[in-house]
CSV table of N, CA and C in Angstrom, one decimal:
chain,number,residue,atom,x,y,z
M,58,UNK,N,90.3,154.2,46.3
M,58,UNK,CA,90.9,153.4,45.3
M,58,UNK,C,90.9,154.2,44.0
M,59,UNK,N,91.8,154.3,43.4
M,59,UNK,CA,91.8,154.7,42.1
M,59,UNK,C,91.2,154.3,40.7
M,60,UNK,N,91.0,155.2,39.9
M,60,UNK,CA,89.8,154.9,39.0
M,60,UNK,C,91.0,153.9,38.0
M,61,UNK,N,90.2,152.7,37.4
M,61,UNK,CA,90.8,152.3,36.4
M,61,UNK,C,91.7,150.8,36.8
M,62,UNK,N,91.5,150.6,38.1
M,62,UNK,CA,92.3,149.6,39.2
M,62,UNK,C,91.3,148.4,38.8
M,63,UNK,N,91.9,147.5,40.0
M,63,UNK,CA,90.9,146.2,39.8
M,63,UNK,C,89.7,146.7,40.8
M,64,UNK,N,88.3,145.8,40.7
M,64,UNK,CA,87.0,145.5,41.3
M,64,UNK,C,87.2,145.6,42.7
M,65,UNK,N,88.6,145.5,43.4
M,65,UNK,CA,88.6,144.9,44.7
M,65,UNK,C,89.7,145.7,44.9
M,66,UNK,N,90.1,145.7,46.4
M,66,UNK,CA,91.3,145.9,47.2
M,66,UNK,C,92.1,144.8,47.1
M,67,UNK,N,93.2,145.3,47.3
M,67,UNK,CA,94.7,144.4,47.1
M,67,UNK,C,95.8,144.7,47.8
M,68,UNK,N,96.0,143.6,48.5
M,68,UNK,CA,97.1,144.7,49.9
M,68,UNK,C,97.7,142.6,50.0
M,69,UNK,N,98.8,142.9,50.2
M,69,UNK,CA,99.7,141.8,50.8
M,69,UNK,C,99.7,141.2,51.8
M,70,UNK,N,98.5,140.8,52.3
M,70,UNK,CA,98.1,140.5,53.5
M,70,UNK,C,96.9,138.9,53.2
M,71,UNK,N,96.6,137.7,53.9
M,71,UNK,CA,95.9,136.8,53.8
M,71,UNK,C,94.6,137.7,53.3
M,72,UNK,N,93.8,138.7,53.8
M,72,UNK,CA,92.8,139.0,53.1
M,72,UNK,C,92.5,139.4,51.4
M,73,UNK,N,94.2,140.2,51.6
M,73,UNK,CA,94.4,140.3,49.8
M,73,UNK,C,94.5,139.0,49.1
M,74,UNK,N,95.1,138.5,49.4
M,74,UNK,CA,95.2,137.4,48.6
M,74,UNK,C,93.6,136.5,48.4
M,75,UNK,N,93.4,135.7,49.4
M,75,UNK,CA,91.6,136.0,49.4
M,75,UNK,C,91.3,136.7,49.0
M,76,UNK,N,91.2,138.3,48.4
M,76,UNK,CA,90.0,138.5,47.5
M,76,UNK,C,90.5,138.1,46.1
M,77,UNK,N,92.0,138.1,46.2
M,77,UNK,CA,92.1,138.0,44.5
M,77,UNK,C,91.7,136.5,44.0
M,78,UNK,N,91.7,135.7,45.0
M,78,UNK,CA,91.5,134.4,44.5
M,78,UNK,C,90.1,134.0,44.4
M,79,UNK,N,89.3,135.0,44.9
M,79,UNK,CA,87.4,135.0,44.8
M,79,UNK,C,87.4,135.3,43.6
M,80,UNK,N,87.7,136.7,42.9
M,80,UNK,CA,87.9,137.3,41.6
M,80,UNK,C,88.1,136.6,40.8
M,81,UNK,N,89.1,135.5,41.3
M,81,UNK,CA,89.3,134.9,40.0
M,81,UNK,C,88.7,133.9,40.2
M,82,UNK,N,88.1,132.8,41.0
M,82,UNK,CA,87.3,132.1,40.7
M,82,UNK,C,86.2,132.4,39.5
M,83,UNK,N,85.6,133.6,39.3
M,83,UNK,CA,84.4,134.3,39.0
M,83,UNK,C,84.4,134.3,37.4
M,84,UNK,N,85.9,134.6,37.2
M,84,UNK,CA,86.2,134.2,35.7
M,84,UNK,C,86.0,133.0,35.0
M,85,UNK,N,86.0,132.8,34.1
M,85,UNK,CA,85.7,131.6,33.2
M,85,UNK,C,86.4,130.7,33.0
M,86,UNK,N,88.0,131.4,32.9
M,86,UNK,CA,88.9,130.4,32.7
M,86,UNK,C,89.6,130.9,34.1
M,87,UNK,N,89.3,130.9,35.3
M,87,UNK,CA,89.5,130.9,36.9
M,87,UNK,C,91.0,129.8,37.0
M,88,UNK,N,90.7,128.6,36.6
M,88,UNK,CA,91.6,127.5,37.2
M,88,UNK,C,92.9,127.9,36.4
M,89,UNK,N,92.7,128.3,34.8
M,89,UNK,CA,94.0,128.5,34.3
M,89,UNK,C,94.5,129.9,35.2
M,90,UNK,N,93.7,131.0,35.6
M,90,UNK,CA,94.3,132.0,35.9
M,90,UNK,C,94.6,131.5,37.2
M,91,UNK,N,94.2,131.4,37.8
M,91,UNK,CA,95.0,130.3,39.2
M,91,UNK,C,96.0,129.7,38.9
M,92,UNK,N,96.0,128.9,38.2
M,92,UNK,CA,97.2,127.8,38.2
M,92,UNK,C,98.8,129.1,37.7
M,93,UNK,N,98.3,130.2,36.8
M,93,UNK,CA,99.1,130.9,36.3
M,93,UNK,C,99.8,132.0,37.5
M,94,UNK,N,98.5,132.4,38.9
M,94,UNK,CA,99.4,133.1,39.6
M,94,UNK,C,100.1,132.6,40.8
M,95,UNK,N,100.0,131.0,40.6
M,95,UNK,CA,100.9,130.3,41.7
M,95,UNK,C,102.2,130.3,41.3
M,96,UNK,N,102.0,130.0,39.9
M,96,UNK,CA,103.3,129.6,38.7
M,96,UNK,C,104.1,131.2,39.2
M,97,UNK,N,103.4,132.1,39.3
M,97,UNK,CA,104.1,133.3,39.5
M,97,UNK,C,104.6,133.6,40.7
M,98,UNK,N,103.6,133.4,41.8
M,98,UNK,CA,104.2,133.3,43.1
M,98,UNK,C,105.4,132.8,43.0
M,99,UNK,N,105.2,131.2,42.9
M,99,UNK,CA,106.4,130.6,43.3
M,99,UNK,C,107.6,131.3,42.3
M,100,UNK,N,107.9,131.7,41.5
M,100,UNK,CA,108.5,132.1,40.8
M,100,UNK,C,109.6,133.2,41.9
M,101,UNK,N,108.9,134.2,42.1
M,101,UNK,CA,109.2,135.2,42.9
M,101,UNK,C,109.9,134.7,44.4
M,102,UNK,N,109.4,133.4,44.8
M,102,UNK,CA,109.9,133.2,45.5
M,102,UNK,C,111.1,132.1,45.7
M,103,UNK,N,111.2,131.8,44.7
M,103,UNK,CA,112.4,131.0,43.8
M,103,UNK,C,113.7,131.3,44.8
M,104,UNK,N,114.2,132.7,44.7
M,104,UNK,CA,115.4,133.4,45.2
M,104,UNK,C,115.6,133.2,46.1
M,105,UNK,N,114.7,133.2,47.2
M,105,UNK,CA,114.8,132.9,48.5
M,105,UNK,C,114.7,131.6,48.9
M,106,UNK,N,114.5,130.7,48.3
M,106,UNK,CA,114.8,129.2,48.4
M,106,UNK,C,116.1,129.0,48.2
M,107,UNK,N,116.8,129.6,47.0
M,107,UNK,CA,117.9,129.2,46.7
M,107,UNK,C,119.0,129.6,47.9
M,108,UNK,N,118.7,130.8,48.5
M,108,UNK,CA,119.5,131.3,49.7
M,108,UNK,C,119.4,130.4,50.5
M,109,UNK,N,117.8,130.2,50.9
M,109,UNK,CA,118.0,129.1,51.9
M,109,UNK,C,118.8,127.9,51.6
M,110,UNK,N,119.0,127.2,50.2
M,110,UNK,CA,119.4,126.1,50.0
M,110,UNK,C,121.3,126.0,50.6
M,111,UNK,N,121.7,127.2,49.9
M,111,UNK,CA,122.9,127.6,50.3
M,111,UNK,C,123.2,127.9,51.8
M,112,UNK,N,122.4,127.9,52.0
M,112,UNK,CA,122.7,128.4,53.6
M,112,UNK,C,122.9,127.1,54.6
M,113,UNK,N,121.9,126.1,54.3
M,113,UNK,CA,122.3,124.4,55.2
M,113,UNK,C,123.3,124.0,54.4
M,114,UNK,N,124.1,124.5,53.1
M,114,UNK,CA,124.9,124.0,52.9
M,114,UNK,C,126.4,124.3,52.5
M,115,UNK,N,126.1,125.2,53.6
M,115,UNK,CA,127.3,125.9,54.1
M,115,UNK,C,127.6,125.6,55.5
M,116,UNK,N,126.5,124.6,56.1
M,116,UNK,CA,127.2,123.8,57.3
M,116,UNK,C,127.9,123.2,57.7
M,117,UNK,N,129.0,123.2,58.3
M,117,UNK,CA,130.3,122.0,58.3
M,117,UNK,C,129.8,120.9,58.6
M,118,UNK,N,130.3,120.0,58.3
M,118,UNK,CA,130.2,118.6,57.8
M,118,UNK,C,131.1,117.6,58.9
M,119,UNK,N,130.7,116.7,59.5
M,119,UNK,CA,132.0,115.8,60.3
M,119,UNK,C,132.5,115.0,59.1
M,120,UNK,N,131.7,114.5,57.9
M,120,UNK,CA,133.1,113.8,57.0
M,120,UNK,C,132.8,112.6,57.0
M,121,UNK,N,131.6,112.1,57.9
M,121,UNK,CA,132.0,110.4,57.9
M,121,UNK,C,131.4,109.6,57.0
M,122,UNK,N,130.8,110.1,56.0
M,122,UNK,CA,131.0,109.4,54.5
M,122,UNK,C,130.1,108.4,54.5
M,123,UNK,N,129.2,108.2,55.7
M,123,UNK,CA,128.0,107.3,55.7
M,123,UNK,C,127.0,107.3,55.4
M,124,UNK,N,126.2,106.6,54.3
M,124,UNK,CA,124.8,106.8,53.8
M,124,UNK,C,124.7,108.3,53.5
M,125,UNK,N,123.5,108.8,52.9
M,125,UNK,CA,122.9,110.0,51.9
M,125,UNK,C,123.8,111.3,53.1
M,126,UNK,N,123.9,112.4,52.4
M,126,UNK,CA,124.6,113.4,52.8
M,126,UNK,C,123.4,114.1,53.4
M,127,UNK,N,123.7,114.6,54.7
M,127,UNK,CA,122.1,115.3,55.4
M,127,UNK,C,122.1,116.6,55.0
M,128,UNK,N,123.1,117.3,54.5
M,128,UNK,CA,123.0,118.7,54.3
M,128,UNK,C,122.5,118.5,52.8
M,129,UNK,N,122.9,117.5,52.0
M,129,UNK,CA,121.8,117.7,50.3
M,129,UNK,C,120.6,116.9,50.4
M,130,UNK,N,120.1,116.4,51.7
M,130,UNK,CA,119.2,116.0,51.7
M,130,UNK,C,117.8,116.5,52.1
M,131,UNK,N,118.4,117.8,53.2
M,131,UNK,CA,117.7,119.0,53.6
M,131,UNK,C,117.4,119.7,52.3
M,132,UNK,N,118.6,120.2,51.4
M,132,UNK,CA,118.3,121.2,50.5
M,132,UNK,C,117.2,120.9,49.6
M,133,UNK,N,117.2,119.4,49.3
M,133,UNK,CA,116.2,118.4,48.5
M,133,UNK,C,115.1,119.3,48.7
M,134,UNK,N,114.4,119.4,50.3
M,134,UNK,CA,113.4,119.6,50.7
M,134,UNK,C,113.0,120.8,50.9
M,135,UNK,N,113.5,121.9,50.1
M,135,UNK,CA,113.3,123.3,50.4
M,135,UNK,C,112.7,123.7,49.5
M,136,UNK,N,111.5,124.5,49.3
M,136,UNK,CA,111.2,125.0,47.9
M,136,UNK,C,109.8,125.7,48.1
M,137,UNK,N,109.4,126.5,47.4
M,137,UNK,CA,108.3,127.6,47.7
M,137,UNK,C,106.7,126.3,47.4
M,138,UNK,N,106.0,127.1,48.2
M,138,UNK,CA,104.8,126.7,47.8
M,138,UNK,C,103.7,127.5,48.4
M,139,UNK,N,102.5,127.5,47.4
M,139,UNK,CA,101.6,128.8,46.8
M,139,UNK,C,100.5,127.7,47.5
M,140,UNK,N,99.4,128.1,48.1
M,140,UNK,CA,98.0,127.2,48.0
M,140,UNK,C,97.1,128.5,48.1
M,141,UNK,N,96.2,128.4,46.7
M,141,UNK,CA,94.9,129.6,46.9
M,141,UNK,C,93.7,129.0,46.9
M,142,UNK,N,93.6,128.8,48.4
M,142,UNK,CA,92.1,128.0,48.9
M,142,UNK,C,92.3,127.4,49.6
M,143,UNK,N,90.9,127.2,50.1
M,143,UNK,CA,91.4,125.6,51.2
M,143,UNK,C,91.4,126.4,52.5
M,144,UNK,N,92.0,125.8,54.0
M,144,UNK,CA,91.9,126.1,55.1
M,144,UNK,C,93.1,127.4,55.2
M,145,UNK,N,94.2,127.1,54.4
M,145,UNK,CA,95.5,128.3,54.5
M,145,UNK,C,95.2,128.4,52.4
M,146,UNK,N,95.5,129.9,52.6
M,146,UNK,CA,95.8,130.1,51.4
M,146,UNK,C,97.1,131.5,51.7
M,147,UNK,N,98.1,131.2,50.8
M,147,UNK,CA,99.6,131.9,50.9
M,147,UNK,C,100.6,131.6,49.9
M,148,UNK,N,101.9,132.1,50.1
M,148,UNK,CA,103.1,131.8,49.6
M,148,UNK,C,104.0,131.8,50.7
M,149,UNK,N,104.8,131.0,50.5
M,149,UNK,CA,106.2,130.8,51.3
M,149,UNK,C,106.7,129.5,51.0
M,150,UNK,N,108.5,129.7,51.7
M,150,UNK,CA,109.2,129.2,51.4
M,150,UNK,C,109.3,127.7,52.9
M,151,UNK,N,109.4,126.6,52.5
M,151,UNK,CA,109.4,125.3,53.3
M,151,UNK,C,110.4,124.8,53.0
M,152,UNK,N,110.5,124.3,54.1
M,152,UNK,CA,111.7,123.0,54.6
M,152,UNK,C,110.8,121.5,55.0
M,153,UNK,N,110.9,121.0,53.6
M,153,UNK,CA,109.6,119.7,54.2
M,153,UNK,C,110.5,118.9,54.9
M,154,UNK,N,109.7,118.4,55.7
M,154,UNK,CA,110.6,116.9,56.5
M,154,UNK,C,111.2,116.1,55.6
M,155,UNK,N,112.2,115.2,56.1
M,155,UNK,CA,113.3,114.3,55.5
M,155,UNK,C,112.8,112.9,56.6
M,156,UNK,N,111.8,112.4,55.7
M,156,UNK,CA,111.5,111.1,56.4
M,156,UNK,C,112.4,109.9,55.8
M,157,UNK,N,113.3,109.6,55.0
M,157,UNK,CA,114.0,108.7,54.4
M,157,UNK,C,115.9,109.5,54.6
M,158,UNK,N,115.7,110.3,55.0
M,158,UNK,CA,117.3,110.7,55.3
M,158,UNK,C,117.4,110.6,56.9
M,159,UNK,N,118.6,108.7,56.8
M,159,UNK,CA,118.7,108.3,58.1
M,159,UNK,C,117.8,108.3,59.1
M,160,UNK,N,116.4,108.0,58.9
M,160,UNK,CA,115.3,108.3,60.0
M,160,UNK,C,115.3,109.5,60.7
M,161,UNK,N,116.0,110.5,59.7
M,161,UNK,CA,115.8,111.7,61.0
M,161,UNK,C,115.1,112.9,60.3
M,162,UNK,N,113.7,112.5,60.4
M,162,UNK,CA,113.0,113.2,59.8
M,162,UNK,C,112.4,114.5,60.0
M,163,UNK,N,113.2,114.9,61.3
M,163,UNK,CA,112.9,116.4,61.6
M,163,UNK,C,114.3,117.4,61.3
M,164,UNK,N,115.0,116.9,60.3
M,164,UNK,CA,116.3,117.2,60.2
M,164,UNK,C,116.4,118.8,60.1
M,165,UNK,N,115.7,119.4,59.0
M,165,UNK,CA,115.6,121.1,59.0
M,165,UNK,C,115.4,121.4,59.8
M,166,UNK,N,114.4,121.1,60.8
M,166,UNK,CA,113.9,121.7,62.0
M,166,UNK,C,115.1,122.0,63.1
M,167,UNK,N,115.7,120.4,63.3
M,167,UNK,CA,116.5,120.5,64.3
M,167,UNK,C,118.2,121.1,63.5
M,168,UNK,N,118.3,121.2,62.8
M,168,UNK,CA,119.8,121.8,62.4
M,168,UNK,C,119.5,123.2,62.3
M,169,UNK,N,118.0,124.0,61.9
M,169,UNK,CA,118.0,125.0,62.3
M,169,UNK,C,117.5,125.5,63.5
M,170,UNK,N,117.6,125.0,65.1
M,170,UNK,CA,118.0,125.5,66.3
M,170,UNK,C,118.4,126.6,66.5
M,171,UNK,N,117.9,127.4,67.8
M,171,UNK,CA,118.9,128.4,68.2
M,171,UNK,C,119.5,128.0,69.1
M,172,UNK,N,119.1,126.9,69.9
M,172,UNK,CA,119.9,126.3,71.4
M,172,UNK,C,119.9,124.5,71.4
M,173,UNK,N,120.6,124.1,71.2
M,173,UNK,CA,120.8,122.3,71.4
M,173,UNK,C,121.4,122.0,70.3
M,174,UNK,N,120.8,121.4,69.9
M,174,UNK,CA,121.0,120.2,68.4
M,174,UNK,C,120.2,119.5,68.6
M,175,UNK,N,120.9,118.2,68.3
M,175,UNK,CA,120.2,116.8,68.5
M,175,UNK,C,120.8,115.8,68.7
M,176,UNK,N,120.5,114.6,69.0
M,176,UNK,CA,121.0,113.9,70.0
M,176,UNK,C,121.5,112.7,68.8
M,177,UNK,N,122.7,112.1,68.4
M,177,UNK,CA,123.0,111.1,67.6
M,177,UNK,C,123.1,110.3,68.1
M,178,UNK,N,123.4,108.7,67.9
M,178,UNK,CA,123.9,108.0,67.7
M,178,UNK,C,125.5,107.7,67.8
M,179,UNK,N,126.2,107.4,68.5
M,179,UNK,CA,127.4,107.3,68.4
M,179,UNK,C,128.4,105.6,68.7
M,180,UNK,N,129.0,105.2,67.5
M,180,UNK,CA,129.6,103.9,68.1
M,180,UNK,C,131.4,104.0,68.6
M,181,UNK,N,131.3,103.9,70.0
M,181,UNK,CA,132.6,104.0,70.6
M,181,UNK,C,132.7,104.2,71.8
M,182,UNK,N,133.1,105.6,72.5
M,182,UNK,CA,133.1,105.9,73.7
M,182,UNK,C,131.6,105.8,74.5
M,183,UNK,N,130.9,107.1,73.9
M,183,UNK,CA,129.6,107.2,74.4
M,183,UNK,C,128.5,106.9,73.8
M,184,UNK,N,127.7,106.5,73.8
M,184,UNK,CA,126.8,105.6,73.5
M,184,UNK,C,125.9,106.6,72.5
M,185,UNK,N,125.5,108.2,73.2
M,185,UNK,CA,125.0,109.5,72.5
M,185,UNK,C,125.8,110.4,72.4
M,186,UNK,N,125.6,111.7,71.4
M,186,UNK,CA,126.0,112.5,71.9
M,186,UNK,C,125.4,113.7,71.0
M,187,UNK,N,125.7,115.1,71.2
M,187,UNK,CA,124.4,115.9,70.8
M,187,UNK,C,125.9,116.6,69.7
M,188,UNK,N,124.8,116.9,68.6
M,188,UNK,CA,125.6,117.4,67.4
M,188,UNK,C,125.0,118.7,67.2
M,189,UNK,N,125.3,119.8,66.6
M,189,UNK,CA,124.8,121.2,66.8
M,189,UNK,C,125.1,121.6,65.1
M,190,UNK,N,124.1,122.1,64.6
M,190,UNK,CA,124.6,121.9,62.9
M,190,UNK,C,124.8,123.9,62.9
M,191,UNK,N,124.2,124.8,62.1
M,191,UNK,CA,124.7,125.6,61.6
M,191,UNK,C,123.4,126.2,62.1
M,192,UNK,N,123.6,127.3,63.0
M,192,UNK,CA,122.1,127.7,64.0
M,192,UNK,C,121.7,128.8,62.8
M,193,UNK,N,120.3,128.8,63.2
M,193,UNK,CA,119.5,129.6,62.1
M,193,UNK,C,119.8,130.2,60.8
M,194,UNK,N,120.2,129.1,59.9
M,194,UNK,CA,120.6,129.3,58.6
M,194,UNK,C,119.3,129.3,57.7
M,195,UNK,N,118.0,128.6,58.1
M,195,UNK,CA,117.2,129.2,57.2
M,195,UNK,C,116.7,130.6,57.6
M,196,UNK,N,116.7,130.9,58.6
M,196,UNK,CA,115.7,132.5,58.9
M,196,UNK,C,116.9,133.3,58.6
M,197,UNK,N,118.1,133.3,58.7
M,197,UNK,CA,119.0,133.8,58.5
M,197,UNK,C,119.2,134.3,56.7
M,198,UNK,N,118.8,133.3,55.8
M,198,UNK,CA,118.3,133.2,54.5
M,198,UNK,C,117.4,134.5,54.3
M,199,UNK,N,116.4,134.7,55.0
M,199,UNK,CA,115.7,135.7,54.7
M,199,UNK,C,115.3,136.9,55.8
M,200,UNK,N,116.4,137.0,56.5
M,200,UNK,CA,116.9,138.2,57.2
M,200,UNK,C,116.6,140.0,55.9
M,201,UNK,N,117.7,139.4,55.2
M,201,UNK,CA,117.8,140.8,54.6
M,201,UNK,C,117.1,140.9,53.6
M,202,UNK,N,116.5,140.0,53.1
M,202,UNK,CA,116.2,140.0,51.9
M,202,UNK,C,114.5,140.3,51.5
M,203,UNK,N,113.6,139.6,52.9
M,203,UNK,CA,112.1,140.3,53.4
M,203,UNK,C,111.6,140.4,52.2
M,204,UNK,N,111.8,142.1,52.4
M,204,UNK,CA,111.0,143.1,51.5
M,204,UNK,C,111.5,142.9,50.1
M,205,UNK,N,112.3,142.2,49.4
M,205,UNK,CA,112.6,142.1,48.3
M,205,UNK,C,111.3,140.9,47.8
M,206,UNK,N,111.2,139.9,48.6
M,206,UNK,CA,110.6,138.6,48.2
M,206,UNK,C,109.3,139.0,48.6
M,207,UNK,N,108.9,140.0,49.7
M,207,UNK,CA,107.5,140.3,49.7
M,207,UNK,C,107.1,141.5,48.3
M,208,UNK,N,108.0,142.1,48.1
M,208,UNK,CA,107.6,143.0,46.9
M,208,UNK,C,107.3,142.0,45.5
M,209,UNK,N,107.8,141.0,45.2
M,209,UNK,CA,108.2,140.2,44.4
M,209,UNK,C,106.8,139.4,44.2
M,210,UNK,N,106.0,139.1,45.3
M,210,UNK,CA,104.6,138.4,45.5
M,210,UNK,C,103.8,139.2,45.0
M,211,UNK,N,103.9,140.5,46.0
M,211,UNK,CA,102.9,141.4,45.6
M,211,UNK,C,103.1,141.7,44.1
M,212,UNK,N,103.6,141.9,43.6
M,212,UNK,CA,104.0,141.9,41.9
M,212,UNK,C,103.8,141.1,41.1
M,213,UNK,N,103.3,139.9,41.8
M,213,UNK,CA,102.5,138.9,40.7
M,213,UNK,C,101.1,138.8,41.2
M,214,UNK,N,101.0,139.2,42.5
M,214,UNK,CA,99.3,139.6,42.7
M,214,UNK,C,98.8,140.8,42.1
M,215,UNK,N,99.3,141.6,42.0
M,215,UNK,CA,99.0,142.8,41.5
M,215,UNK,C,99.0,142.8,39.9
M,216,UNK,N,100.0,141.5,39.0
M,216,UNK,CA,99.6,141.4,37.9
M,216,UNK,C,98.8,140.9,37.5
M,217,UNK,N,98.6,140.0,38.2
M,217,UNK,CA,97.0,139.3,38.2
M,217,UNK,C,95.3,140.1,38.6
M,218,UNK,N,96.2,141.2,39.3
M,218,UNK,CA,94.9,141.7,39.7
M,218,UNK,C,94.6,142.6,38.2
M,219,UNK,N,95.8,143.2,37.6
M,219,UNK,CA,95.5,143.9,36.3
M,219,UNK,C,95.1,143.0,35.1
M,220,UNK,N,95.2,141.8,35.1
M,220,UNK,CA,94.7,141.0,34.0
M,220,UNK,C,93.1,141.1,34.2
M,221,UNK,N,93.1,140.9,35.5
M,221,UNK,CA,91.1,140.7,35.9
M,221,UNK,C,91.0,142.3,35.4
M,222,UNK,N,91.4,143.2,35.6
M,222,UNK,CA,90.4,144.6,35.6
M,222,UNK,C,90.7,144.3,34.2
M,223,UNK,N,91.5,144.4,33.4
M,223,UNK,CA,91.7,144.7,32.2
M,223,UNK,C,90.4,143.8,31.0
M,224,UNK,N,90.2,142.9,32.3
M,224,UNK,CA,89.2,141.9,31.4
M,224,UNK,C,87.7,142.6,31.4
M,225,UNK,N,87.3,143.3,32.6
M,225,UNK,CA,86.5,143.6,33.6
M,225,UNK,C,85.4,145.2,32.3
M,226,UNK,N,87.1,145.8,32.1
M,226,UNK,CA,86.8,147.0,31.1
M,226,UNK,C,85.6,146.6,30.1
């Protein structure tokens, strides 16, 4: 490790993050510095939500104009989230369930499929029938983009890790 770094190793990996979040417990004002490098995580990971957001909703639409729109209802539910502690500690980008859009509360899940859809509801001929929305539009979201959004984490861990050494001096 190089002289003049932080107390610890720091690598982009569940372990790194665990040590920097021991570190900072250890400080005095710990909870503000926590609360400040989630605020940063998520920050970083902002961009790639918004890809994702654009991406379900760029799914075609059948048009039928009934109750809440399922593709702005998905987007609703997309957005980064940071936890340092606890059973999982990370960053990443979620598609929370849509338990109030038309009862179909696994809606992200199932519109991003690689094979089926899901099975609707239909009034007329057939009674069901399977609807296929826009296949892997969220992983697709962060196909190319990866190493941009993981460089982007590590750059608020690693600012955080220079606030602790700088304190440390």
């Amino acid at each position: 490790m190089a002289t003049g770094g932080p107390p610890f190793e720091l690598t982009v990996t569940q372990e790194g993050l665990t040590a920097l979040v021991r570190a900072i417990r250890q400080e005095e004002d710990g909870k503000l510095l926590r609360k400040d490098l989630a605020r940063n995580m998520r920050d970083a990971l902002r961009p790639g939500a918004a890809m994702a957001k654009s991406g379900i909703m760029s799914m075609p639409s059948a048009g039928t104009g009934m109750g809440p729109g399922l593709r702005a209802g998905i987007a609703k539910k997309i957005r980064p989230e940071v936890k340092l502690g606890g059973r999982w500690t990370g960053a990443r980008v979620k598609a929370f369930k849509t338990p109030g859009l038309r009862g179909f509360a696994n809606a992200p899940k199932r519109t991003n499929r690689r094979d089926g859809g899901w099975r609707t509801l239909t009034y007329g001929h057939e009674p069901w029938r399977t609807q296929v929305g826009k296949r892997q539009w969220f992983d697709e979201a962060f196909e190319n983009d990866a190493d941009r959004h993981l460089a982007a984490v590590h750059e608020a861990m690693e600012d955080m890790a220079r606030r602790l050494a700088a304190r440390a001096r």
